PDB file of C-alpha atoms and ligand atoms in Angstrom:
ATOM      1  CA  UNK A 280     -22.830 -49.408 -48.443  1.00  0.00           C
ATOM      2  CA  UNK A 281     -22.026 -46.362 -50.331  1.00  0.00           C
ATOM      3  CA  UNK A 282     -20.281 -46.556 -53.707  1.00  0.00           C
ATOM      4  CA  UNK A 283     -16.448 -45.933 -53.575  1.00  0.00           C
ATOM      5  CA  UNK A 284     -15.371 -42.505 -55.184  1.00  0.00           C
ATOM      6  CA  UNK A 285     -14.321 -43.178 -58.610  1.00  0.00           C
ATOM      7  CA  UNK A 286     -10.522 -42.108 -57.703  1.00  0.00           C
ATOM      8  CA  UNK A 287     -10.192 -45.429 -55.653  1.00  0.00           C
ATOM      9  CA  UNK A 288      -9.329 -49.045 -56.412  1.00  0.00           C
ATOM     10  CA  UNK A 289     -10.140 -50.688 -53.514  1.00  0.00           C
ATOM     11  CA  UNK A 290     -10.063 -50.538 -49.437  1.00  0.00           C
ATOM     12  CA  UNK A 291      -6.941 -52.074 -47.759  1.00  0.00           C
ATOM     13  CA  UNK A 292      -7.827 -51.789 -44.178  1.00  0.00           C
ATOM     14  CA  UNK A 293     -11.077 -50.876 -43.013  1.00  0.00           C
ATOM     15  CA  UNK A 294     -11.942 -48.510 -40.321  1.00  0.00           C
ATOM     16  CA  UNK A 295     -12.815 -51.301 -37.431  1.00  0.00           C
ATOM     17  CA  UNK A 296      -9.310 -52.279 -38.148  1.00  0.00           C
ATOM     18  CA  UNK A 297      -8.064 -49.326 -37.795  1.00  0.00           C
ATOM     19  CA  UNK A 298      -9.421 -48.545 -34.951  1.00  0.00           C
ATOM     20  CA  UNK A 299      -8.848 -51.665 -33.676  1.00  0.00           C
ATOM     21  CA  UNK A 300      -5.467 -51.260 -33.808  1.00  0.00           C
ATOM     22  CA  UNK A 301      -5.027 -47.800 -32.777  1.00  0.00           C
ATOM     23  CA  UNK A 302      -6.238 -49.076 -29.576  1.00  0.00           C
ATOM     24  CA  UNK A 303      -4.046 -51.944 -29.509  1.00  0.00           C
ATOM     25  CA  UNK A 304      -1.108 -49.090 -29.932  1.00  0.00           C
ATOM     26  CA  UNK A 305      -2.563 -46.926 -27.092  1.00  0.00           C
ATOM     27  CA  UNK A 306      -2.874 -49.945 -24.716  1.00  0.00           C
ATOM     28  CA  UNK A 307       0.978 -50.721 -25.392  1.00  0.00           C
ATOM     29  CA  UNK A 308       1.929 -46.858 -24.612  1.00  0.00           C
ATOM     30  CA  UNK A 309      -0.050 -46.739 -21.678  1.00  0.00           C
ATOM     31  CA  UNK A 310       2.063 -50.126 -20.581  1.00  0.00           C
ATOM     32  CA  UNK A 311       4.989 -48.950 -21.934  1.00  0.00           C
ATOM     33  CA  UNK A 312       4.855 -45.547 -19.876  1.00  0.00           C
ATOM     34  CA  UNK A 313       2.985 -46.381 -16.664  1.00  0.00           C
ATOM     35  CA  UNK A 314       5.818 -45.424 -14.914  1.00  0.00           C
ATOM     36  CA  UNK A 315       5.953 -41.508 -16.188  1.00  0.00           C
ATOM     37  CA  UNK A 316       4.338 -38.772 -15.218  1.00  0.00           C
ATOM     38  CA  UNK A 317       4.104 -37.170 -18.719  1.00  0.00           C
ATOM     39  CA  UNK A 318       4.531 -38.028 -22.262  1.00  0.00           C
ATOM     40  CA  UNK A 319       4.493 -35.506 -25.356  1.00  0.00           C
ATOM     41  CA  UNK A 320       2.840 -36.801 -28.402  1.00  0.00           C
ATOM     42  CA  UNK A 321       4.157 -34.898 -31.167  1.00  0.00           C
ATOM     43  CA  UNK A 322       1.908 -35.329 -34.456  1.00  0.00           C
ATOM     44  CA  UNK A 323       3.353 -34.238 -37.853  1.00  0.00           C
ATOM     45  CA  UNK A 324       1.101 -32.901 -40.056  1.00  0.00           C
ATOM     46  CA  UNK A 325      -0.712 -32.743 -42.427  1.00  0.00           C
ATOM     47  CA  UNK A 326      -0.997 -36.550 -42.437  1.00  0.00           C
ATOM     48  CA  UNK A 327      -0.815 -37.727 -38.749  1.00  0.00           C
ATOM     49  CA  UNK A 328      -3.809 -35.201 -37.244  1.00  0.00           C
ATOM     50  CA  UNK A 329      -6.270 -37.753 -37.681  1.00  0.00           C
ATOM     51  CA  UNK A 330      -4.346 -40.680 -36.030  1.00  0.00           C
ATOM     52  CA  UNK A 331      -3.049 -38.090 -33.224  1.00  0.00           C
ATOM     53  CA  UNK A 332      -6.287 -36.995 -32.517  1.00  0.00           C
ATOM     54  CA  UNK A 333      -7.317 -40.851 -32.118  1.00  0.00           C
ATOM     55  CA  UNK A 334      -4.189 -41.975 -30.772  1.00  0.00           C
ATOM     56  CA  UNK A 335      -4.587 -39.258 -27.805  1.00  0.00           C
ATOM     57  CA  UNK A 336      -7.964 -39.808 -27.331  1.00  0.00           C
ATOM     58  CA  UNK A 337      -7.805 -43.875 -26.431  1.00  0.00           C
ATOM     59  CA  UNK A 338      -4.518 -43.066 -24.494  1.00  0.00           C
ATOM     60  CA  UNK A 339      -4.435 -43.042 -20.666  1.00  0.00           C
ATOM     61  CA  UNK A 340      -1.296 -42.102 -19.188  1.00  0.00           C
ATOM     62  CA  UNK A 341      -1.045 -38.610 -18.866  1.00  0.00           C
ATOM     63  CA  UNK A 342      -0.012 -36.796 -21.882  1.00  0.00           C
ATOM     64  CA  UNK A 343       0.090 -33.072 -23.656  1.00  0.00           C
ATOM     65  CA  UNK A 344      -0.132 -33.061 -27.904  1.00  0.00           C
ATOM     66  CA  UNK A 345       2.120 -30.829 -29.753  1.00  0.00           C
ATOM     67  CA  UNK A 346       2.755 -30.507 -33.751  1.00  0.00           C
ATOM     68  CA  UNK A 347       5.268 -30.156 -36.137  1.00  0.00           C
ATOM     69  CA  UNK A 348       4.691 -29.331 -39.931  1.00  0.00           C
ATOM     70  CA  UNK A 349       7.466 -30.929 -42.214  1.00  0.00           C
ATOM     71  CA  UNK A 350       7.655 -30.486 -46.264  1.00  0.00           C
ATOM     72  CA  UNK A 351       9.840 -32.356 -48.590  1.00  0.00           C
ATOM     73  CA  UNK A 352      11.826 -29.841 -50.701  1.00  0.00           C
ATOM     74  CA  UNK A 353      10.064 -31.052 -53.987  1.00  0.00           C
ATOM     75  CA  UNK A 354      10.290 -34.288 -56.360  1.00  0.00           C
ATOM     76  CA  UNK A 355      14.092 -33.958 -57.085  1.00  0.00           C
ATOM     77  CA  UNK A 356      15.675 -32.856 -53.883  1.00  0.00           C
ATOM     78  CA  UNK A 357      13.247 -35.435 -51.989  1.00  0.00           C
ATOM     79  CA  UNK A 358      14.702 -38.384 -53.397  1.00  0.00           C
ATOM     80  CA  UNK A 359      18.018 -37.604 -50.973  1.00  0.00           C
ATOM     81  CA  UNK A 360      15.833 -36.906 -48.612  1.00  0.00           C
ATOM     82  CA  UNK A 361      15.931 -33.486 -48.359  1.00  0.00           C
ATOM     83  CA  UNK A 362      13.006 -31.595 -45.903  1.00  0.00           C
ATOM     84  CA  UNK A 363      12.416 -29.016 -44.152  1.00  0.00           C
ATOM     85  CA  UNK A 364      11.014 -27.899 -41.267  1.00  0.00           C
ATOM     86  CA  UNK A 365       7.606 -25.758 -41.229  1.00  0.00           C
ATOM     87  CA  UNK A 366       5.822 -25.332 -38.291  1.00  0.00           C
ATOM     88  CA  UNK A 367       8.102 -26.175 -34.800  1.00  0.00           C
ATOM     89  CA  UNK A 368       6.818 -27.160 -31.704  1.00  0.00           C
ATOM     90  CA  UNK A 369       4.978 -24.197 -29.298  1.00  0.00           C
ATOM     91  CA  UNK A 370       7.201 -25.685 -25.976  1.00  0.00           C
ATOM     92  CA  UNK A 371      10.794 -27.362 -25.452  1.00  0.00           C
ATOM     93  CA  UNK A 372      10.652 -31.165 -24.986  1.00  0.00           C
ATOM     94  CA  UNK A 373      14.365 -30.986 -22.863  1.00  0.00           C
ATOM     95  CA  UNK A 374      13.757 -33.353 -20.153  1.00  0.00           C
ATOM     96  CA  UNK A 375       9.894 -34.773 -21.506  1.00  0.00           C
ATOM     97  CA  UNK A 376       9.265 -38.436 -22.763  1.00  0.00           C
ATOM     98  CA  UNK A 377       8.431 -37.997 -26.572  1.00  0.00           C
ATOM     99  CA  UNK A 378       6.450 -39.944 -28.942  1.00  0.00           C
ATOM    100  CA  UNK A 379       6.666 -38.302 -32.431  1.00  0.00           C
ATOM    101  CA  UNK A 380       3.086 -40.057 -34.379  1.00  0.00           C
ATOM    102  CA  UNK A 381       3.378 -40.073 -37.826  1.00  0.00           C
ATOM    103  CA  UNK A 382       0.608 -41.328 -40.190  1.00  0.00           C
ATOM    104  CA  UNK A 383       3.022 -42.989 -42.800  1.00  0.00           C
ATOM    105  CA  UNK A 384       6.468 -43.695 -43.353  1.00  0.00           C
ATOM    106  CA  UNK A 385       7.952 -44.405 -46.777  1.00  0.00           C
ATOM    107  CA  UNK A 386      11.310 -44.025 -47.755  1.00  0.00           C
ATOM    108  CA  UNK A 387      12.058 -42.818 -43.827  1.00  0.00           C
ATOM    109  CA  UNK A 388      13.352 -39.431 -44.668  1.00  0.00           C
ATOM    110  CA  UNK A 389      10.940 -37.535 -42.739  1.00  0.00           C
ATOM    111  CA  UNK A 390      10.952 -39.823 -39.695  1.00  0.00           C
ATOM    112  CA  UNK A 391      14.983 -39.711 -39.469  1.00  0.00           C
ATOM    113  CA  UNK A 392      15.195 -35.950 -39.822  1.00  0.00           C
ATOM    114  CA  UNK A 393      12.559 -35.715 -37.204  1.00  0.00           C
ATOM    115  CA  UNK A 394      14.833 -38.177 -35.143  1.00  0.00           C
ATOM    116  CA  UNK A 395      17.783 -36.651 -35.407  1.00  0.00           C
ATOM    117  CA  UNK A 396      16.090 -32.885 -34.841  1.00  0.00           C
ATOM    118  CA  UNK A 397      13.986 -34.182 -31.620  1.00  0.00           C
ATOM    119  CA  UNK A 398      17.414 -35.982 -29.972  1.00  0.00           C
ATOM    120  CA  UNK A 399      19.138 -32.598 -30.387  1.00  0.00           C
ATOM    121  CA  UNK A 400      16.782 -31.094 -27.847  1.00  0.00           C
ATOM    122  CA  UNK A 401      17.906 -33.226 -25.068  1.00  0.00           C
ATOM    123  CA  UNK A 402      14.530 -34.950 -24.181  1.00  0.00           C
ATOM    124  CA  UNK A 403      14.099 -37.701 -21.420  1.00  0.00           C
ATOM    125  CA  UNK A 404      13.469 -40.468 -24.217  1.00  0.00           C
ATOM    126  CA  UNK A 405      11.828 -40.303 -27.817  1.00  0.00           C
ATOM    127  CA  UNK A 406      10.386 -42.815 -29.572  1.00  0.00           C
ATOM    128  CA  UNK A 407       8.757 -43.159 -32.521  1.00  0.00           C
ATOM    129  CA  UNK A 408       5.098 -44.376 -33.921  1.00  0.00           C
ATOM    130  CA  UNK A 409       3.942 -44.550 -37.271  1.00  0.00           C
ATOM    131  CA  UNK A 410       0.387 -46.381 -38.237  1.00  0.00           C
ATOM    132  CA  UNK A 411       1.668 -47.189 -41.712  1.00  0.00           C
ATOM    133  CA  UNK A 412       4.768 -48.351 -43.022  1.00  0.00           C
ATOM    134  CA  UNK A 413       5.621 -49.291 -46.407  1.00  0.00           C
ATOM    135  CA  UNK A 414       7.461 -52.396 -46.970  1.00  0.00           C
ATOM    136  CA  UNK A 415      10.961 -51.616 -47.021  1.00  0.00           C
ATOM    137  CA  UNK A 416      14.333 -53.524 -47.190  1.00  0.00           C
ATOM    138  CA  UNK A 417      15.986 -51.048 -44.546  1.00  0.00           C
ATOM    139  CA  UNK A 418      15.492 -48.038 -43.077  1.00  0.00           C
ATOM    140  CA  UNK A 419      17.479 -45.644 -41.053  1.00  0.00           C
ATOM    141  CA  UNK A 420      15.695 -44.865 -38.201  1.00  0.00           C
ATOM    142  CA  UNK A 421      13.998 -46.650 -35.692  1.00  0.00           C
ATOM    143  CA  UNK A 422      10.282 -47.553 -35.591  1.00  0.00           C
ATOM    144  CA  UNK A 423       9.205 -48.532 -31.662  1.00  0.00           C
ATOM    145  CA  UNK A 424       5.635 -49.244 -32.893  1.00  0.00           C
ATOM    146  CA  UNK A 425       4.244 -49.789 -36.221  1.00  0.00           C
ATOM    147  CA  UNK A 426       0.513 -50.294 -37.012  1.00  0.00           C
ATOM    148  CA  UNK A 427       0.045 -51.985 -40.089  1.00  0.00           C
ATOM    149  CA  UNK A 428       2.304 -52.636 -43.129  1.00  0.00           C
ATOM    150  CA  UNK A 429       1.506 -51.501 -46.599  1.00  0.00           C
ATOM    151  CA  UNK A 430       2.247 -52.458 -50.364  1.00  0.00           C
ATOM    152  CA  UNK A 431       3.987 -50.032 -52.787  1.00  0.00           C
ATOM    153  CA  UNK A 432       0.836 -48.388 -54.055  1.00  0.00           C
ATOM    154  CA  UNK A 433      -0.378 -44.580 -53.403  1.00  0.00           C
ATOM    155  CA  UNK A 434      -2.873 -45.043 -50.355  1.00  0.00           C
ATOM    156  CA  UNK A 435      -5.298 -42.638 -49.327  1.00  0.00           C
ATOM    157  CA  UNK A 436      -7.705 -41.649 -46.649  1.00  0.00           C
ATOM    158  CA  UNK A 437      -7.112 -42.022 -42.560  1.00  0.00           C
ATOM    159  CA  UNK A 438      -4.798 -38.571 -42.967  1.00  0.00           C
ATOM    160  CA  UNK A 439      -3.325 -39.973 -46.315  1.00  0.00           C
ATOM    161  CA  UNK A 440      -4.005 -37.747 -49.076  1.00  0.00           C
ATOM    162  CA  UNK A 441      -3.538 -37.475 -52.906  1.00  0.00           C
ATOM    163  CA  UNK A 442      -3.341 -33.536 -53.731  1.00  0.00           C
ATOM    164  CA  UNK A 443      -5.012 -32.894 -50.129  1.00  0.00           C
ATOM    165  CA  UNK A 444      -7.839 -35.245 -51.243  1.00  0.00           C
ATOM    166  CA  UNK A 445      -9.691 -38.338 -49.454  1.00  0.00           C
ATOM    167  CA  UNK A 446      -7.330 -37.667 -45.914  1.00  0.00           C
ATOM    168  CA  UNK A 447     -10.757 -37.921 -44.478  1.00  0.00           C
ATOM    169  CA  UNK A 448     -11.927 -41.145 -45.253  1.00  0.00           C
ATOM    170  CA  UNK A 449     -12.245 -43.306 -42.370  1.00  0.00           C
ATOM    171  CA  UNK A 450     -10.337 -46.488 -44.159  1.00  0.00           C
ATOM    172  CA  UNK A 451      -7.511 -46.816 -46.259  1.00  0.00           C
ATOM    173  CA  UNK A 452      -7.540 -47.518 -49.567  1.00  0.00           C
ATOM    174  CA  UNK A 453      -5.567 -48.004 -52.812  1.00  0.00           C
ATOM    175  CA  UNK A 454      -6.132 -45.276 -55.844  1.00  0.00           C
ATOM    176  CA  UNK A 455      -6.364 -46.321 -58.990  1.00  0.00           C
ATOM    177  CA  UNK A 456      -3.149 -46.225 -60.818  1.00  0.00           C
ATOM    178  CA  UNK A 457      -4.307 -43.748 -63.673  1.00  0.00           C
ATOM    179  CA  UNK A 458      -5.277 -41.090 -61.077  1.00  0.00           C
ATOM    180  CA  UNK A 459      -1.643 -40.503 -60.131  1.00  0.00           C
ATOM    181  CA  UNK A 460       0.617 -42.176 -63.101  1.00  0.00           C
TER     182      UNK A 460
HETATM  183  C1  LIG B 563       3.936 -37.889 -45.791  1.00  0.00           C
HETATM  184  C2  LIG B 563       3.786 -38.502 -44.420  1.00  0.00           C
HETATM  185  C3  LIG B 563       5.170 -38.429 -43.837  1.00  0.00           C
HETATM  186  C4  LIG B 563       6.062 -38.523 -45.060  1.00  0.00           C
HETATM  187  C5  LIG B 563       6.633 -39.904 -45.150  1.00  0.00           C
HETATM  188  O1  LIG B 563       3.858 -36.519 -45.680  1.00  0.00           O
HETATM  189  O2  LIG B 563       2.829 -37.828 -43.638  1.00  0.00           O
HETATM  190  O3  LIG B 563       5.379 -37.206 -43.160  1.00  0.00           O
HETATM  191  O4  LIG B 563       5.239 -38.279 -46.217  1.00  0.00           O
HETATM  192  O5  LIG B 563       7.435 -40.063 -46.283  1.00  0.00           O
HETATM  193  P1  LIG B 563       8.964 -40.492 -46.204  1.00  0.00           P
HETATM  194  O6  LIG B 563       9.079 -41.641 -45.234  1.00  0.00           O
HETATM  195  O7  LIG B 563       9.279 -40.919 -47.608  1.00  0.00           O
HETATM  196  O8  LIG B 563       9.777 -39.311 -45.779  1.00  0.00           O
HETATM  197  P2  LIG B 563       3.590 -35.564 -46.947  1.00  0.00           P
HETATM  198  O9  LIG B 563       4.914 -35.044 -47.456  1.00  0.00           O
HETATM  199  O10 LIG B 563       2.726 -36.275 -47.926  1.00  0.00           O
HETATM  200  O11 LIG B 563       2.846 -34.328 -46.304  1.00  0.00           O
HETATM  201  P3  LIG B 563       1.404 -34.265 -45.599  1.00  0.00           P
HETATM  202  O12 LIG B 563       1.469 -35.155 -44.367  1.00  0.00           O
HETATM  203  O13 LIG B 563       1.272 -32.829 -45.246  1.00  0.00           O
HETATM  204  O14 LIG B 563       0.386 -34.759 -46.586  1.00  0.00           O
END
């Protein structure tokens, strides 16, 4: 096995597990939406092209991928959860079954603007799908289907990054805490 880059501390959940699961998720969506003709998966990036890409690919009910491109405002205005939108979908979802995949969700700031944006457009139903979630008391918005649940330390790889690093590492792991503190 090759050594871990010197960034990390150790693997949480390893890439048969993630994969694993990512099919599990798939195989409920496909049940979930047998009955529909179409379903929009909307993947926010940076973070969620990786899962997306997976997600899509083990999915069989018929579906199109779109993507949005959120940023938080910066360190101060975030912790209000202030963002803002970047890149916007290329077609309307009025009327279309949407997923929005995320790779992570934290504080839920992102996922509840992205809520409250999507429901403005009048689509048939949205829900919502996030691999990771960090334990949280509450949260605002709801999560239809959740991969795995992390601990309150900076994770990398699958699409998680630290300064656009180690997203492409095919598990997730913790970084050490003197790389980012
Ligand atoms: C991450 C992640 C979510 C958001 C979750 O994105 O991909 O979009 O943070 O955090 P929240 O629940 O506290 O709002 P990030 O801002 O790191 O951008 P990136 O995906 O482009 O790396």
């Amino acid at each position: 096995m090759p050594a871990l880059h010197p960034d990390i501390d150790r693997i949480l959940i390893a890439e048969d597990q993630i994969q694993k699961r990512v099919a599990e998720i798939a195989a409920e969506i496909d049940r979930d939406y047998q009955e529909v003709d179409q379903v929009v998966l909307i993947g926010i990036l940076k973070g969620a092209f990786i899962f997306t890409a997976d997600l899509s690919r083990k999915m069989t009910v018929p579906h199109s991928v779109d993507f949005m491109a959120i940023s938080s405002y910066g360190d101060l205005a975030s912790s209000d959860g202030a963002v803002r939108l970047i890149l916007d979908l290329r077609k309307p979802i009025t009327n279309q079954h949407v997923i929005v995949v995320e790779d992570i969700v934290d504080t839920g700031h992102t996922m509840n603007y992205l809520y409250q944006t999507l429901m403005g457009r009048s689509p048939a139903s949205l829900k919502t799908c996030t691999l990771f979630k960090k334990k949280r008391d509450s949260l605002d918005v709801p999560l239809d289907y959740i991969g795995f649940e992390l601990p309150d330390v900076w994770v990398v790889g699958y699409g998680l990054d630290y300064a656009d690093k180690h997203r492409t590492l095919p598990y997730v792991a913790a970084l050490k805490k003197e790389v980012y503190s």
